[in-house]
C-alpha cells in the first residue's frame, strides 16, 4: 500500500523551523497529514490536498519527496496493512480558520526535536529530525558567536571582538547570503501563484537580490585584503558567485514576468518554484556546516546530493512543461504564448542549475578539506 504525506513547516525570522503535526482520528497519536494518491493529481499535489483537508494549511509543495517511511495501517476490518509513505515538504504560507476535518483532529506546531520525538514511526522521526540540523560548534565557536552577539552592548566584548580571527566573517557572509536565497525563493514561489500581489513579490525579489549583491561585494573585498582565509580564495569566490548567480536568476525571472505582464502560470512553473524553495532551504542548512567541514562532512554530502536530486527532477518538470506548452500553443495557433512561456521556463531552469553549482562548489570543499 502506498500513500503520500505532507511535511508542513514554517521558518521564523531567526531561522528556526517548526513542524505542524495533527492527531489521528482513532488513536489520537501525533501524525502528519497523509492519505492515498488522488486520481488526476501529482503525488505532491495530493499531499498538499491532504494538508488542507486535515490541518487547514496550504503553501508551496516541493514535487521531489524528502524520503519515505513505513507504518502499519489498521483497516476498517481490523486487519493491519504495511504502508509506504512518500513525504513531501510543504512550506506553509496560509493557515485557514476553517477546514474540513477541524472538528476531528487537533493541530500543534512543534520544533524539530519535539516533532521527531512525538511521532511513532522511527523512519519518520529521522526524516523530521534531519530536516534542519543544528549547527555543531565547539567551545571556541560558541564563545566567538556569543561575543559577536553581545559585542555591541559591552565595551570589553567589543575589544575582544576586534581580536577575533577575521576569517570567521566569511562564514557569516555565506549564511547571510543563504538567507537572501530563502527569502527570494519564497517570493518567487508566491509570485508564480498569480493573484493581485505580483508587483509586491517582484519587489521583494529585487530587494533580496540587492542585499545579496552587497554581501557578494563584501566577500570579494575581504578575499583581496585578508591574509588568512578559511578556504582557498578561489573556493570562496566560486561559492559566493554560484550563490549570487542563483538570486540573480530569480531576479531575472521576475523581470521577465513583469516585461511580459504575465499573471497566470502553468502548473509545471509552480512545481519548479516549489523545487527552488526546497533548494534554498537545503542551501541554508548546508552553509553553516562549512564552519566545521571535518565534523560535518557526511551531512554536507547528504545535503548536496539532495540539491543534485532536486536539479534532476526540475529538468524533468521543465521538459514536461515545455511539451505541454507547445501542444497548447499549437492547438490555439498562438506561437507567442510558447515563446513567452519558454522564456520563463528557461529562467526557472537556470535558477535550479545555479543551486546545483552551489552543491558542486561545496562538494569540492569537502574533498579538499574534510
mmCIF file of C-alpha atoms in Angstrom:
data_model
loop_
_atom_site.group_PDB
_atom_site.id
_atom_site.type_symbol
_atom_site.label_atom_id
_atom_site.label_comp_id
_atom_site.label_asym_id
_atom_site.label_seq_id
_atom_site.Cartn_x
_atom_site.Cartn_y
_atom_site.Cartn_z
ATOM 1 C CA UNK A 1 0.000 0.000 0.000
ATOM 2 C CA UNK A 2 1.406 3.395 -0.986
ATOM 3 C CA UNK A 3 0.425 6.764 0.432
ATOM 4 C CA UNK A 4 1.576 10.383 0.343
ATOM 5 C CA UNK A 5 2.164 12.755 3.235
ATOM 6 C CA UNK A 6 2.938 16.438 3.645
ATOM 7 C CA UNK A 7 5.593 17.829 5.967
ATOM 8 C CA UNK A 8 4.116 21.272 6.756
ATOM 9 C CA UNK A 9 6.820 23.623 8.005
ATOM 10 C CA UNK A 10 7.432 27.292 8.659
ATOM 11 C CA UNK A 11 10.563 29.277 9.448
ATOM 12 C CA UNK A 12 10.683 32.284 11.769
ATOM 13 C CA UNK A 13 12.915 35.349 11.419
ATOM 14 C CA UNK A 14 15.704 33.684 13.378
ATOM 15 C CA UNK A 15 15.760 30.674 11.038
ATOM 16 C CA UNK A 16 14.069 28.308 13.497
ATOM 17 C CA UNK A 17 11.936 25.671 11.769
ATOM 18 C CA UNK A 18 8.613 24.434 13.168
ATOM 19 C CA UNK A 19 6.623 21.387 12.040
ATOM 20 C CA UNK A 20 2.839 21.077 12.143
ATOM 21 C CA UNK A 21 1.524 17.750 13.449
ATOM 22 C CA UNK A 22 -2.058 16.570 13.738
ATOM 23 C CA UNK A 23 -3.748 13.844 15.785
ATOM 24 C CA UNK A 24 -5.085 10.717 14.163
ATOM 25 C CA UNK A 25 -8.837 10.295 14.414
ATOM 26 C CA UNK A 26 -8.860 6.961 16.232
ATOM 27 C CA UNK A 27 -5.730 6.640 18.383
ATOM 28 C CA UNK A 28 -5.175 10.417 18.825
ATOM 29 C CA UNK A 29 -1.443 9.982 18.308
ATOM 30 C CA UNK A 30 0.621 12.662 16.577
ATOM 31 C CA UNK A 31 0.961 12.149 12.824
ATOM 32 C CA UNK A 32 1.467 14.124 9.615
ATOM 33 C CA UNK A 33 -1.324 14.863 7.120
ATOM 34 C CA UNK A 34 -1.384 11.906 4.740
ATOM 35 C CA UNK A 35 -3.630 9.879 2.503
ATOM 36 C CA UNK A 36 -3.900 7.761 -0.592
ATOM 37 C CA UNK A 37 -2.876 9.023 -4.055
ATOM 38 C CA UNK A 38 -5.624 11.036 -5.746
ATOM 39 C CA UNK A 39 -6.522 10.383 -9.360
ATOM 40 C CA UNK A 40 -5.680 13.394 -11.514
ATOM 41 C CA UNK A 41 -3.234 14.898 -9.007
ATOM 42 C CA UNK A 42 0.525 14.506 -8.820
ATOM 43 C CA UNK A 43 1.823 12.990 -5.581
ATOM 44 C CA UNK A 44 2.945 16.300 -4.077
ATOM 45 C CA UNK A 45 -0.379 17.890 -5.038
ATOM 46 C CA UNK A 46 -2.245 15.071 -3.306
ATOM 47 C CA UNK A 47 -0.092 15.580 -0.201
ATOM 48 C CA UNK A 48 -0.882 19.315 -0.243
ATOM 49 C CA UNK A 49 -4.582 18.473 -0.610
ATOM 50 C CA UNK A 50 -4.411 16.243 2.484
ATOM 51 C CA UNK A 51 -2.617 19.017 4.403
ATOM 52 C CA UNK A 52 -5.529 21.374 3.827
ATOM 53 C CA UNK A 53 -8.222 18.746 4.437
ATOM 54 C CA UNK A 54 -6.694 17.537 7.703
ATOM 55 C CA UNK A 55 -4.778 20.557 9.033
ATOM 56 C CA UNK A 56 -6.132 23.611 7.228
ATOM 57 C CA UNK A 57 -2.749 24.681 5.853
ATOM 58 C CA UNK A 58 -1.751 25.496 2.297
ATOM 59 C CA UNK A 59 1.512 26.552 0.773
ATOM 60 C CA UNK A 60 4.292 25.603 -1.605
ATOM 61 C CA UNK A 61 4.781 21.865 -2.044
ATOM 62 C CA UNK A 62 8.070 20.504 -3.310
ATOM 63 C CA UNK A 63 7.489 17.909 -6.072
ATOM 64 C CA UNK A 64 10.613 15.971 -5.026
ATOM 65 C CA UNK A 65 9.980 13.784 -1.945
ATOM 66 C CA UNK A 66 12.193 14.216 1.072
ATOM 67 C CA UNK A 67 12.157 10.465 1.583
ATOM 68 C CA UNK A 68 9.733 7.759 2.643
ATOM 69 C CA UNK A 69 8.715 5.955 5.797
ATOM 70 C CA UNK A 70 6.663 2.873 6.614
ATOM 71 C CA UNK A 71 3.967 2.114 9.152
ATOM 72 C CA UNK A 72 1.220 -0.422 9.797
ATOM 73 C CA UNK A 73 -2.203 0.927 8.820
ATOM 74 C CA UNK A 74 -5.240 -0.515 10.564
ATOM 75 C CA UNK A 75 -8.074 -1.243 8.114
ATOM 76 C CA UNK A 76 -11.750 -0.968 8.965
ATOM 77 C CA UNK A 77 -11.998 -4.755 9.226
ATOM 78 C CA UNK A 78 -9.301 -4.722 11.894
ATOM 79 C CA UNK A 79 -6.525 -6.074 9.689
ATOM 80 C CA UNK A 80 -3.110 -4.379 9.568
ATOM 81 C CA UNK A 81 -1.559 -3.476 6.260
ATOM 82 C CA UNK A 82 2.010 -2.393 5.562
ATOM 83 C CA UNK A 83 2.026 1.150 4.099
ATOM 84 C CA UNK A 84 4.908 3.042 2.469
ATOM 85 C CA UNK A 85 4.519 6.817 2.584
ATOM 86 C CA UNK A 86 6.320 9.336 0.340
ATOM 87 C CA UNK A 87 6.975 12.554 2.274
ATOM 88 C CA UNK A 88 6.805 15.963 0.538
ATOM 89 C CA UNK A 89 7.962 19.220 2.170
ATOM 90 C CA UNK A 90 5.242 21.891 2.272
ATOM 91 C CA UNK A 91 6.317 25.472 3.013
ATOM 92 C CA UNK A 92 3.206 26.818 4.741
ATOM 93 C CA UNK A 93 2.001 30.206 3.527
ATOM 94 C CA UNK A 94 -1.515 30.226 4.960
ATOM 95 C CA UNK A 95 -3.430 28.625 7.808
ATOM 96 C CA UNK A 96 -7.214 28.685 7.370
ATOM 97 C CA UNK A 97 -9.683 29.467 10.128
ATOM 98 C CA UNK A 98 -11.955 26.674 8.941
ATOM 99 C CA UNK A 99 -11.204 23.398 7.145
ATOM 100 C CA UNK A 100 -12.977 20.066 6.546
ATOM 101 C CA UNK A 101 -11.582 17.987 9.441
ATOM 102 C CA UNK A 102 -11.035 20.685 12.057
ATOM 103 C CA UNK A 103 -13.530 19.092 14.470
ATOM 104 C CA UNK A 104 -11.959 15.649 14.114
ATOM 105 C CA UNK A 105 -8.298 16.426 14.843
ATOM 106 C CA UNK A 106 -6.034 18.597 16.935
ATOM 107 C CA UNK A 107 -3.177 20.550 15.371
ATOM 108 C CA UNK A 108 0.000 21.802 17.004
ATOM 109 C CA UNK A 109 3.309 23.342 15.899
ATOM 110 C CA UNK A 110 6.439 21.638 17.247
ATOM 111 C CA UNK A 111 10.107 22.389 16.917
ATOM 112 C CA UNK A 112 12.078 19.765 15.028
ATOM 113 C CA UNK A 113 13.279 17.792 18.031
ATOM 114 C CA UNK A 114 9.818 17.739 19.609
ATOM 115 C CA UNK A 115 8.139 16.709 16.354
ATOM 116 C CA UNK A 116 10.663 13.929 15.734
ATOM 117 C CA UNK A 117 10.055 12.586 19.236
ATOM 118 C CA UNK A 118 6.256 12.917 19.033
ATOM 119 C CA UNK A 119 5.708 10.604 16.045
ATOM 120 C CA UNK A 120 5.739 6.832 16.487
ATOM 121 C CA UNK A 121 7.395 5.800 13.212
ATOM 122 C CA UNK A 122 11.218 5.655 13.571
ATOM 123 C CA UNK A 123 11.868 6.406 9.884
ATOM 124 C CA UNK A 124 9.574 9.422 10.010
ATOM 125 C CA UNK A 125 11.258 10.651 13.176
ATOM 126 C CA UNK A 126 14.640 10.515 11.447
ATOM 127 C CA UNK A 127 13.313 12.401 8.415
ATOM 128 C CA UNK A 128 11.871 15.139 10.605
ATOM 129 C CA UNK A 129 14.939 15.326 12.828
ATOM 130 C CA UNK A 130 17.205 15.673 9.819
ATOM 131 C CA UNK A 131 15.060 18.263 8.063
ATOM 132 C CA UNK A 132 17.154 21.049 9.566
ATOM 133 C CA UNK A 133 20.038 20.178 11.877
ATOM 134 C CA UNK A 134 21.508 22.482 14.467
ATOM 135 C CA UNK A 135 24.970 23.750 13.710
ATOM 136 C CA UNK A 136 27.523 21.668 15.669
ATOM 137 C CA UNK A 137 30.016 24.037 17.278
ATOM 138 C CA UNK A 138 32.859 23.578 19.682
ATOM 139 C CA UNK A 139 33.596 25.657 22.760
ATOM 140 C CA UNK A 140 35.636 28.206 20.825
ATOM 141 C CA UNK A 141 32.941 28.694 18.172
ATOM 142 C CA UNK A 142 30.243 29.130 20.816
ATOM 143 C CA UNK A 143 32.343 31.743 22.593
ATOM 144 C CA UNK A 144 33.020 33.664 19.386
ATOM 145 C CA UNK A 145 29.371 33.536 18.352
ATOM 146 C CA UNK A 146 28.259 34.778 21.765
ATOM 147 C CA UNK A 147 30.827 37.567 21.640
ATOM 148 C CA UNK A 148 29.571 38.683 18.235
ATOM 149 C CA UNK A 149 26.004 38.912 19.516
ATOM 150 C CA UNK A 150 26.963 40.788 22.679
ATOM 151 C CA UNK A 151 29.746 42.965 21.328
ATOM 152 C CA UNK A 152 27.550 45.991 20.720
ATOM 153 C CA UNK A 153 26.444 46.150 24.343
ATOM 154 C CA UNK A 154 29.639 45.547 26.311
ATOM 155 C CA UNK A 155 32.793 47.624 25.727
ATOM 156 C CA UNK A 156 35.093 44.792 26.860
ATOM 157 C CA UNK A 157 33.484 42.428 24.378
ATOM 158 C CA UNK A 158 33.847 44.997 21.604
ATOM 159 C CA UNK A 159 37.577 44.960 22.334
ATOM 160 C CA UNK A 160 37.574 41.131 22.386
ATOM 161 C CA UNK A 161 35.597 41.045 19.152
ATOM 162 C CA UNK A 162 38.266 43.158 17.466
ATOM 163 C CA UNK A 163 40.793 40.421 18.260
ATOM 164 C CA UNK A 164 38.723 37.610 16.766
ATOM 165 C CA UNK A 165 40.062 35.990 13.591
ATOM 166 C CA UNK A 166 38.861 37.883 10.556
ATOM 167 C CA UNK A 167 38.325 34.717 8.573
ATOM 168 C CA UNK A 168 35.233 33.983 10.679
ATOM 169 C CA UNK A 169 33.424 36.727 8.798
ATOM 170 C CA UNK A 170 33.285 34.684 5.604
ATOM 171 C CA UNK A 171 31.024 32.132 7.277
ATOM 172 C CA UNK A 172 28.681 34.878 8.461
ATOM 173 C CA UNK A 173 28.587 36.299 4.945
ATOM 174 C CA UNK A 174 27.792 32.905 3.406
ATOM 175 C CA UNK A 175 24.933 32.440 5.875
ATOM 176 C CA UNK A 176 23.597 35.954 5.267
ATOM 177 C CA UNK A 177 23.624 35.298 1.536
ATOM 178 C CA UNK A 178 21.842 31.962 2.016
ATOM 179 C CA UNK A 179 19.108 33.876 3.862
ATOM 180 C CA UNK A 180 18.550 36.057 0.783
ATOM 181 C CA UNK A 181 18.154 32.881 -1.284
ATOM 182 C CA UNK A 182 15.460 31.592 1.069
ATOM 183 C CA UNK A 183 13.579 34.907 1.032
ATOM 184 C CA UNK A 184 13.958 35.294 -2.734
ATOM 185 C CA UNK A 185 12.781 31.738 -3.415
ATOM 186 C CA UNK A 186 9.751 32.223 -1.178
ATOM 187 C CA UNK A 187 8.819 35.441 -3.012
ATOM 188 C CA UNK A 188 9.326 33.759 -6.399
ATOM 189 C CA UNK A 189 7.040 30.871 -5.455
ATOM 190 C CA UNK A 190 4.370 33.283 -4.242
ATOM 191 C CA UNK A 191 4.769 35.287 -7.455
ATOM 192 C CA UNK A 192 4.085 32.199 -9.562
ATOM 193 C CA UNK A 193 0.840 31.611 -7.675
ATOM 194 C CA UNK A 194 -0.512 34.678 -9.504
ATOM 195 C CA UNK A 195 -3.055 36.964 -7.880
ATOM 196 C CA UNK A 196 -3.097 40.676 -7.064
ATOM 197 C CA UNK A 197 0.262 40.860 -5.225
ATOM 198 C CA UNK A 198 2.578 40.126 -8.147
ATOM 199 C CA UNK A 199 4.232 43.565 -8.012
ATOM 200 C CA UNK A 200 4.926 43.171 -4.292
ATOM 201 C CA UNK A 201 6.621 39.801 -4.802
ATOM 202 C CA UNK A 202 8.677 41.158 -7.710
ATOM 203 C CA UNK A 203 9.882 44.000 -5.471
ATOM 204 C CA UNK A 204 10.804 41.541 -2.714
ATOM 205 C CA UNK A 205 12.957 39.522 -5.114
ATOM 206 C CA UNK A 206 14.567 42.736 -6.341
ATOM 207 C CA UNK A 207 15.349 43.821 -2.766
ATOM 208 C CA UNK A 208 16.825 40.438 -1.863
ATOM 209 C CA UNK A 209 18.974 40.472 -4.996
ATOM 210 C CA UNK A 210 20.408 43.846 -3.977
ATOM 211 C CA UNK A 211 21.148 42.565 -0.464
ATOM 212 C CA UNK A 212 22.900 39.574 -1.997
ATOM 213 C CA UNK A 213 24.951 41.827 -4.260
ATOM 214 C CA UNK A 214 26.130 43.832 -1.250
ATOM 215 C CA UNK A 215 27.175 40.659 0.560
ATOM 216 C CA UNK A 216 28.976 39.335 -2.507
ATOM 217 C CA UNK A 217 30.829 42.624 -2.892
ATOM 218 C CA UNK A 218 31.954 42.456 0.750
ATOM 219 C CA UNK A 219 33.174 38.875 0.303
ATOM 220 C CA UNK A 220 35.247 39.768 -2.750
ATOM 221 C CA UNK A 221 36.752 42.759 -0.956
ATOM 222 C CA UNK A 222 37.628 40.630 2.080
ATOM 223 C CA UNK A 223 39.220 37.967 -0.126
ATOM 224 C CA UNK A 224 41.586 40.593 -1.528
ATOM 225 C CA UNK A 225 42.554 42.247 1.746
ATOM 226 C CA UNK A 226 42.662 39.407 4.290
ATOM 227 C CA UNK A 227 45.880 37.428 4.556
ATOM 228 C CA UNK A 228 44.465 34.207 6.035
ATOM 229 C CA UNK A 229 41.171 32.772 4.791
ATOM 230 C CA UNK A 230 39.376 29.581 5.910
ATOM 231 C CA UNK A 231 39.471 28.149 2.369
ATOM 232 C CA UNK A 232 41.420 28.764 -0.785
ATOM 233 C CA UNK A 233 40.479 32.117 -2.292
ATOM 234 C CA UNK A 234 39.173 30.571 -5.495
ATOM 235 C CA UNK A 235 36.897 28.294 -3.438
ATOM 236 C CA UNK A 236 35.450 31.294 -1.577
ATOM 237 C CA UNK A 237 34.849 33.299 -4.725
ATOM 238 C CA UNK A 238 33.457 30.262 -6.556
ATOM 239 C CA UNK A 239 30.919 29.510 -3.813
ATOM 240 C CA UNK A 240 29.691 33.083 -3.340
ATOM 241 C CA UNK A 241 29.484 33.536 -7.126
ATOM 242 C CA UNK A 242 27.321 30.416 -7.509
ATOM 243 C CA UNK A 243 25.030 31.574 -4.705
ATOM 244 C CA UNK A 244 24.807 35.052 -6.203
ATOM 245 C CA UNK A 245 24.010 33.634 -9.628
ATOM 246 C CA UNK A 246 21.001 31.848 -8.098
ATOM 247 C CA UNK A 247 19.422 35.027 -6.725
ATOM 248 C CA UNK A 248 20.332 36.862 -9.959
ATOM 249 C CA UNK A 249 18.389 34.286 -11.945
ATOM 250 C CA UNK A 250 15.412 34.665 -9.594
ATOM 251 C CA UNK A 251 15.514 38.389 -10.269
ATOM 252 C CA UNK A 252 15.781 37.680 -13.993
ATOM 253 C CA UNK A 253 12.653 35.530 -13.785
ATOM 254 C CA UNK A 254 10.751 38.289 -12.007
ATOM 255 C CA UNK A 255 11.876 40.843 -14.612
ATOM 256 C CA UNK A 256 10.719 38.587 -17.470
ATOM 257 C CA UNK A 257 7.316 38.111 -15.810
ATOM 258 C CA UNK A 258 6.988 41.874 -15.443
ATOM 259 C CA UNK A 259 8.119 42.508 -19.014
ATOM 260 C CA UNK A 260 5.574 40.127 -20.493
ATOM 261 C CA UNK A 261 2.869 41.214 -17.994
ATOM 262 C CA UNK A 262 2.143 37.619 -17.011
ATOM 263 C CA UNK A 263 -0.495 36.937 -14.372
ATOM 264 C CA UNK A 264 -1.276 33.238 -14.959
ATOM 265 C CA UNK A 265 1.310 30.483 -14.732
ATOM 266 C CA UNK A 266 1.484 26.860 -15.758
ATOM 267 C CA UNK A 267 1.333 24.135 -13.063
ATOM 268 C CA UNK A 268 4.846 22.982 -14.010
ATOM 269 C CA UNK A 269 6.154 26.510 -13.410
ATOM 270 C CA UNK A 270 4.704 26.429 -9.901
ATOM 271 C CA UNK A 271 6.211 22.972 -9.392
ATOM 272 C CA UNK A 272 9.639 24.288 -10.356
ATOM 273 C CA UNK A 273 9.215 27.126 -7.883
ATOM 274 C CA UNK A 274 8.497 24.528 -5.202
ATOM 275 C CA UNK A 275 11.788 22.853 -6.030
ATOM 276 C CA UNK A 276 13.546 26.237 -5.828
ATOM 277 C CA UNK A 277 12.096 26.838 -2.350
ATOM 278 C CA UNK A 278 13.378 23.446 -1.210
ATOM 279 C CA UNK A 279 16.789 24.025 -2.821
ATOM 280 C CA UNK A 280 17.118 27.337 -0.980
ATOM 281 C CA UNK A 281 16.146 25.679 2.307
ATOM 282 C CA UNK A 282 18.730 22.941 1.815
ATOM 283 C CA UNK A 283 21.382 25.540 0.966
ATOM 284 C CA UNK A 284 20.589 27.480 4.130
ATOM 285 C CA UNK A 285 21.079 24.262 6.084
ATOM 286 C CA UNK A 286 24.334 23.175 4.489
ATOM 287 C CA UNK A 287 26.164 26.517 4.519
ATOM 288 C CA UNK A 288 26.532 26.785 8.333
ATOM 289 C CA UNK A 289 28.043 23.291 8.383
ATOM 290 C CA UNK A 290 31.064 24.633 6.473
ATOM 291 C CA UNK A 291 32.362 26.090 9.743
ATOM 292 C CA UNK A 292 33.470 22.582 10.639
ATOM 293 C CA UNK A 293 33.770 20.533 7.457
ATOM 294 C CA UNK A 294 35.609 17.628 9.037
ATOM 295 C CA UNK A 295 32.902 17.041 11.644
ATOM 296 C CA UNK A 296 30.020 17.592 9.229
ATOM 297 C CA UNK A 297 31.327 16.026 6.003
ATOM 298 C CA UNK A 298 28.759 13.209 5.900
ATOM 299 C CA UNK A 299 25.803 15.520 6.432
ATOM 300 C CA UNK A 300 27.168 18.062 3.947
ATOM 301 C CA UNK A 301 27.423 15.403 1.243
ATOM 302 C CA UNK A 302 23.873 14.216 2.012
ATOM 303 C CA UNK A 303 22.525 17.728 1.591
ATOM 304 C CA UNK A 304 24.460 18.473 -1.594
ATOM 305 C CA UNK A 305 23.223 15.177 -3.023
ATOM 306 C CA UNK A 306 19.707 16.428 -2.273
ATOM 307 C CA UNK A 307 20.434 19.578 -4.300
ATOM 308 C CA UNK A 308 21.607 17.476 -7.240
ATOM 309 C CA UNK A 309 18.481 15.321 -6.943
ATOM 310 C CA UNK A 310 16.284 18.423 -6.979
ATOM 311 C CA UNK A 311 18.017 19.729 -10.109
ATOM 312 C CA UNK A 312 17.426 16.441 -11.922
ATOM 313 C CA UNK A 313 13.729 16.449 -11.043
ATOM 314 C CA UNK A 314 13.438 20.097 -12.113
ATOM 315 C CA UNK A 315 14.813 19.148 -15.543
ATOM 316 C CA UNK A 316 12.055 16.565 -15.931
ATOM 317 C CA UNK A 317 9.376 19.076 -14.932
ATOM 318 C CA UNK A 318 10.884 21.672 -17.277
ATOM 319 C CA UNK A 319 10.741 19.283 -20.239
ATOM 320 C CA UNK A 320 7.170 18.202 -19.444
ATOM 321 C CA UNK A 321 6.124 21.835 -19.096
ATOM 322 C CA UNK A 322 7.619 22.809 -22.444
ATOM 323 C CA UNK A 323 5.915 19.876 -24.146
ATOM 324 C CA UNK A 324 2.547 20.809 -22.660
ATOM 325 C CA UNK A 325 3.070 24.456 -23.566
ATOM 326 C CA UNK A 326 3.940 23.574 -27.157
ATOM 327 C CA UNK A 327 0.841 21.422 -27.579
ATOM 328 C CA UNK A 328 -1.401 24.139 -26.143
ATOM 329 C CA UNK A 329 0.158 26.870 -28.275
ATOM 330 C CA UNK A 330 -0.100 24.727 -31.406
ATOM 331 C CA UNK A 331 -3.748 23.982 -30.789
ATOM 332 C CA UNK A 332 -4.566 27.640 -30.187
ATOM 333 C CA UNK A 333 -2.320 28.815 -33.055
ATOM 334 C CA UNK A 334 -0.640 31.156 -30.553
ATOM 335 C CA UNK A 335 3.133 30.900 -31.020
ATOM 336 C CA UNK A 336 3.771 33.928 -28.779
ATOM 337 C CA UNK A 337 2.380 32.014 -25.807
ATOM 338 C CA UNK A 338 5.002 29.340 -26.386
ATOM 339 C CA UNK A 339 7.815 31.878 -26.813
ATOM 340 C CA UNK A 340 6.922 33.732 -23.612
ATOM 341 C CA UNK A 341 6.350 30.557 -21.621
ATOM 342 C CA UNK A 342 9.618 29.061 -22.819
ATOM 343 C CA UNK A 343 11.428 32.189 -21.598
ATOM 344 C CA UNK A 344 10.016 31.769 -18.095
ATOM 345 C CA UNK A 345 10.812 28.055 -18.054
ATOM 346 C CA UNK A 346 14.387 28.817 -19.117
ATOM 347 C CA UNK A 347 14.836 31.293 -16.277
ATOM 348 C CA UNK A 348 13.447 28.838 -13.742
ATOM 349 C CA UNK A 349 15.700 26.074 -15.041
ATOM 350 C CA UNK A 350 18.740 28.337 -14.685
ATOM 351 C CA UNK A 351 17.809 29.116 -11.076
ATOM 352 C CA UNK A 352 17.853 25.416 -10.200
ATOM 353 C CA UNK A 353 21.037 24.886 -12.208
ATOM 354 C CA UNK A 354 22.780 27.524 -10.089
ATOM 355 C CA UNK A 355 21.823 25.630 -6.932
ATOM 356 C CA UNK A 356 23.477 22.562 -8.436
ATOM 357 C CA UNK A 357 26.558 24.749 -8.969
ATOM 358 C CA UNK A 358 26.414 25.602 -5.260
ATOM 359 C CA UNK A 359 26.330 21.878 -4.481
ATOM 360 C CA UNK A 360 29.339 21.243 -6.725
ATOM 361 C CA UNK A 361 31.341 24.038 -5.092
ATOM 362 C CA UNK A 362 30.577 22.711 -1.620
ATOM 363 C CA UNK A 363 31.371 19.129 -2.573
ATOM 364 C CA UNK A 364 34.739 20.378 -3.808
ATOM 365 C CA UNK A 365 35.357 21.986 -0.426
ATOM 366 C CA UNK A 366 34.613 18.697 1.315
ATOM 367 C CA UNK A 367 37.041 16.840 -0.911
ATOM 368 C CA UNK A 368 39.751 19.432 -0.287
ATOM 369 C CA UNK A 369 39.322 19.989 3.443
ATOM 370 C CA UNK A 370 37.428 17.164 5.159
#
